[in-house]
PDB file of C-alpha atoms in Angstrom:
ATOM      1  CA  UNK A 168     101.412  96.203-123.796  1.00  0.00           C
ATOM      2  CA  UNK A 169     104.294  95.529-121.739  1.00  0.00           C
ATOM      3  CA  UNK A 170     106.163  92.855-121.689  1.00  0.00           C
ATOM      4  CA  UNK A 171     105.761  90.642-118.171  1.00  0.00           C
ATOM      5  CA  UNK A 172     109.160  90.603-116.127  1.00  0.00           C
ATOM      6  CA  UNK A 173     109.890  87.979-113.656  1.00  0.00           C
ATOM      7  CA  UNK A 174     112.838  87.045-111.271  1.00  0.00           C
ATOM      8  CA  UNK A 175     114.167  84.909-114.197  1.00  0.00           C
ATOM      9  CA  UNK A 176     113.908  87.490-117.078  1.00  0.00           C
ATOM     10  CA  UNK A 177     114.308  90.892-115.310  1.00  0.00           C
ATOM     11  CA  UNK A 178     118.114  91.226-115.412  1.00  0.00           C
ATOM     12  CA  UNK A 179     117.993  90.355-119.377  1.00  0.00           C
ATOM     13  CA  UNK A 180     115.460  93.529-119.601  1.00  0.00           C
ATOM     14  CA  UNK A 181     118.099  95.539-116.968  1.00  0.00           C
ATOM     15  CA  UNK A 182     120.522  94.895-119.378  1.00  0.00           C
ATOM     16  CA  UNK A 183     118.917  96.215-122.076  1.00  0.00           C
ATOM     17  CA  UNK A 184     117.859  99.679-120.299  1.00  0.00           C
ATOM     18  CA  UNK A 185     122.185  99.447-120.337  1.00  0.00           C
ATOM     19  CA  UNK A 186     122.065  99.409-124.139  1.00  0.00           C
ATOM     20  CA  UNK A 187     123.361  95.437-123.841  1.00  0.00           C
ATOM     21  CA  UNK A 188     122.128  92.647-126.012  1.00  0.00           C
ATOM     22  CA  UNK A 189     122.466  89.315-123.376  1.00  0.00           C
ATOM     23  CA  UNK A 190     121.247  85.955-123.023  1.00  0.00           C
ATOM     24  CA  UNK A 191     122.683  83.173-120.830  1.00  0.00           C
ATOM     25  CA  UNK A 192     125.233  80.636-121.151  1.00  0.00           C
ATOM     26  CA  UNK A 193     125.595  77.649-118.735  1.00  0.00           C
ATOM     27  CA  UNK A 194     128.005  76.964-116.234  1.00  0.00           C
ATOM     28  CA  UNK A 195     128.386  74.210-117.025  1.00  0.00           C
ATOM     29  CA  UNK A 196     128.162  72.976-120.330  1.00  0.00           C
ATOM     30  CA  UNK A 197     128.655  76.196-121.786  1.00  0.00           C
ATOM     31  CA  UNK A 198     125.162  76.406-123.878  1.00  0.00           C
ATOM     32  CA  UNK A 199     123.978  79.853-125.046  1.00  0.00           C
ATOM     33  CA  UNK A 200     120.221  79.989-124.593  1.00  0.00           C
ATOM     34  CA  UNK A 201     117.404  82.410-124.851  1.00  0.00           C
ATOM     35  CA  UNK A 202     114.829  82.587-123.918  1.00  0.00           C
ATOM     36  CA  UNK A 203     116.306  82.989-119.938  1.00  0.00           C
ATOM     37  CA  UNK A 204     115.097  80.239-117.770  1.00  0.00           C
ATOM     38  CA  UNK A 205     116.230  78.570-114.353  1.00  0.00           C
ATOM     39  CA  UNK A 206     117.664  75.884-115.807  1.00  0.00           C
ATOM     40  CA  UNK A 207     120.022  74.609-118.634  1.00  0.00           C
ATOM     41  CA  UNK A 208     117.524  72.514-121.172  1.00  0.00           C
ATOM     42  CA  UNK A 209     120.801  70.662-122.131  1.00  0.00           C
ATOM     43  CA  UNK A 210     122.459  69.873-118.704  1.00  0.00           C
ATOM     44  CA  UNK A 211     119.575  70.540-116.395  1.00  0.00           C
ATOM     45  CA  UNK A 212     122.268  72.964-114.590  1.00  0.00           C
ATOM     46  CA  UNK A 213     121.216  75.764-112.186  1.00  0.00           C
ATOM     47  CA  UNK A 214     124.280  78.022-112.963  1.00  0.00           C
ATOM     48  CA  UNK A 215     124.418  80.283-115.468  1.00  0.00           C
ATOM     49  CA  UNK A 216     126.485  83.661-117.078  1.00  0.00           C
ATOM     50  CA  UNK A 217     125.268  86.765-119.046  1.00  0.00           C
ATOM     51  CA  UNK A 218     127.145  86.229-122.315  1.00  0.00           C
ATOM     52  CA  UNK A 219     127.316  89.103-124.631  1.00  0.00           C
ATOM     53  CA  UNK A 220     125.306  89.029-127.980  1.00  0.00           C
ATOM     54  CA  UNK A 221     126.287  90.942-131.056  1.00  0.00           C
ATOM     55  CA  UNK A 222     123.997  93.841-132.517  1.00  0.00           C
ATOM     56  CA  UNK A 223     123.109  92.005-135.596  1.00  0.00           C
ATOM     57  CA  UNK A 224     122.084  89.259-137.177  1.00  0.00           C
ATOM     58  CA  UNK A 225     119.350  87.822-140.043  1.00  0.00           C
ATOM     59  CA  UNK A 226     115.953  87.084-141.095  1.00  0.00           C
ATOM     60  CA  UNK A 227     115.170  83.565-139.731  1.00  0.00           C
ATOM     61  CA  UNK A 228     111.358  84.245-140.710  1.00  0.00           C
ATOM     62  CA  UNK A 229     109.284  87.188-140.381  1.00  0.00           C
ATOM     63  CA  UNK A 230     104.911  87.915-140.524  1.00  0.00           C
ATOM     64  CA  UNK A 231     103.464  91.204-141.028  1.00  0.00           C
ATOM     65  CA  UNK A 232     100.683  91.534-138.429  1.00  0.00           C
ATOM     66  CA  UNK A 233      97.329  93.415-139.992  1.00  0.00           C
ATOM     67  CA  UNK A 234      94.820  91.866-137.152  1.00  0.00           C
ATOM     68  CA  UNK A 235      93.796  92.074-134.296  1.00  0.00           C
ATOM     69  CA  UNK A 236      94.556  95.670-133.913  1.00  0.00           C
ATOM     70  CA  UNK A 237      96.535  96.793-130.411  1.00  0.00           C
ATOM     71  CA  UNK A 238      96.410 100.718-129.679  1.00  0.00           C
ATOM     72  CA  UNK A 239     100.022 100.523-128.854  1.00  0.00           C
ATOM     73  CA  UNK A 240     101.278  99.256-132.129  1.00  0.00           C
ATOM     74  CA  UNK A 241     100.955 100.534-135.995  1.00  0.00           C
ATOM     75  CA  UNK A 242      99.968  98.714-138.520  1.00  0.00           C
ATOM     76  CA  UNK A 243     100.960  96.756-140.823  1.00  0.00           C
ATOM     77  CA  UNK A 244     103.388  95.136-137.817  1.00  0.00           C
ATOM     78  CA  UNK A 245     106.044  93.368-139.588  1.00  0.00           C
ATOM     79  CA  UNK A 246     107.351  90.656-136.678  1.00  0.00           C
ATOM     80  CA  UNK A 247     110.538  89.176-137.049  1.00  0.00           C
ATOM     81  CA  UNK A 248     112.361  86.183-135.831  1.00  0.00           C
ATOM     82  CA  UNK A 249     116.380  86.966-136.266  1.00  0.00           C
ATOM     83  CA  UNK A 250     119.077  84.503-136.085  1.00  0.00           C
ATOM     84  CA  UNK A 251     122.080  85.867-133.896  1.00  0.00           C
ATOM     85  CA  UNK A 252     125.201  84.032-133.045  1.00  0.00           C
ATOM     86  CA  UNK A 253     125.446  80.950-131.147  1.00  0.00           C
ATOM     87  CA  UNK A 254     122.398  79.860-132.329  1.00  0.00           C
ATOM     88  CA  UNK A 255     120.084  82.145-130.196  1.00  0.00           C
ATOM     89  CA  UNK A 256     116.701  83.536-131.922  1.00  0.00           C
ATOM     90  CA  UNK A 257     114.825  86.433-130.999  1.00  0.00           C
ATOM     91  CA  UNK A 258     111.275  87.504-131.563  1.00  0.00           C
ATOM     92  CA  UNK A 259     111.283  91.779-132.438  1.00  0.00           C
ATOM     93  CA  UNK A 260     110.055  94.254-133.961  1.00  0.00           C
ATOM     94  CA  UNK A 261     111.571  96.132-136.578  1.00  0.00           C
ATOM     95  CA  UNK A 262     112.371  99.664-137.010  1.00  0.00           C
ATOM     96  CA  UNK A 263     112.466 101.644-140.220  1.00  0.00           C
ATOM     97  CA  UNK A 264     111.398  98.357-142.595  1.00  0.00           C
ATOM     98  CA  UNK A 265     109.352  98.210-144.904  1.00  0.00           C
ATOM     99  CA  UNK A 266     107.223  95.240-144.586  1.00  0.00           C
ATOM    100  CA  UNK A 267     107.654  94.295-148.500  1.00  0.00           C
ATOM    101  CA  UNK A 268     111.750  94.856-148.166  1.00  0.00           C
ATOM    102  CA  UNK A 269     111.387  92.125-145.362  1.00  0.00           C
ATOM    103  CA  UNK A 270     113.073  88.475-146.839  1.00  0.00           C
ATOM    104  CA  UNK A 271     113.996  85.694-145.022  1.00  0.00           C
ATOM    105  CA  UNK A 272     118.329  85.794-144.485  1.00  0.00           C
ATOM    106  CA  UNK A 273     118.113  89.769-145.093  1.00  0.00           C
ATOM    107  CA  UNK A 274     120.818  91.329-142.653  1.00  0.00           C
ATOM    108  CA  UNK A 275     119.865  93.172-140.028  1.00  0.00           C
ATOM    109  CA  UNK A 276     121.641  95.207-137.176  1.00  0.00           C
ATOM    110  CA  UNK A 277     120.100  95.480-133.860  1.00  0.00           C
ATOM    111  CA  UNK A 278     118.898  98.629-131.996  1.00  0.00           C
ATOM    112  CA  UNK A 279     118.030  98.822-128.356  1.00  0.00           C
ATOM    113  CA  UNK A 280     115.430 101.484-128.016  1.00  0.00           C
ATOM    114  CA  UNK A 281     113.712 102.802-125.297  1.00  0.00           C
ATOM    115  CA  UNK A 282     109.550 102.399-125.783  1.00  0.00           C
ATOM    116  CA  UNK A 283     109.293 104.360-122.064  1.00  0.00           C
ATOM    117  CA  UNK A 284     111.261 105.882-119.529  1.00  0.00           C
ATOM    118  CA  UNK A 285     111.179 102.226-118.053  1.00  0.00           C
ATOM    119  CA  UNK A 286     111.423  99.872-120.991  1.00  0.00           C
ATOM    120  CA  UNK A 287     113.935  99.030-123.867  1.00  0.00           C
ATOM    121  CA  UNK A 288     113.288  96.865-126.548  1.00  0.00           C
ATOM    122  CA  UNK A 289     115.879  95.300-128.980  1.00  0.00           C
ATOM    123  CA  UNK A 290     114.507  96.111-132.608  1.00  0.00           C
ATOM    124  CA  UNK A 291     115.640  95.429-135.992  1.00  0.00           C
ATOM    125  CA  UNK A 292     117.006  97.446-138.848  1.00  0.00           C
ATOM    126  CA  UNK A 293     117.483  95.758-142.352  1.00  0.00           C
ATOM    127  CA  UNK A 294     121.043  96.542-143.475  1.00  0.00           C
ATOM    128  CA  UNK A 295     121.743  98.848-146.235  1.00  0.00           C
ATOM    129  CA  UNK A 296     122.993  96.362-148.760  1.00  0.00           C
ATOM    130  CA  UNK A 297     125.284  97.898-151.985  1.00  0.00           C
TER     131      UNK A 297
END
């Protein structure tokens, strides 16, 4: 299933096609949000930036999906939510995890990876860890 793309959200998913990892930051007040939206939930301002994210961050929680079953997807579907800086979470999947090495504050980089010749996806890769 793809992912629905809107005048709001469609230059976040442009940016990843670029390889870039984005969300917005007011004009105004300078708050980093995601997920995109119209309008600052702090300020209530219209204006907005693209502010660079970095590739990596942790395991804020995670689920491994067994049911319902989607075509698309294999399963066991481990999910996870990953903390990146300034305070911005993101919903992904993960790529080359085991669902049992999966732990809540595990490091993780992120990969943007194309899922068709129109759609990339950040993912997430645990971190080796020595």
């Amino acid at each position: 299933p793809r992912p629905a793309t809107t005048h709001d959200n469609g230059w976040w998913f442009d940016a990843l096609k670029e390889g870039r990892l984005v969300a917005q930051r007011c004009a105004d007040c300078g708050r980093v949000r995601f997920p995109t939206g119209p309008m600052c939930p702090s300020c209530h301002s219209l204006g907005w930036q693209e502010h660079t994210l970095p590739m990596e961050g942790t395991i804020h929680s995670f689920v491994v999906a067994h049911y319902p079953p989607v075509p698309s997807f294999d399963y066991p579907l481990p999910i996870v939510l990953v903390d990146i800086a300034d305070g911005v979470r993101m919903v992904m999947n993960t790529v080359g995890s085991e669902p049992a090495s999966l732990a809540i504050g595990a490091p993780v980089t992120i990969e943007i990876i194309a899922t068709d010749p129109e759609l990339s996806l950040p993912f997430a890769r645990l971190k080796e860890t020595s």
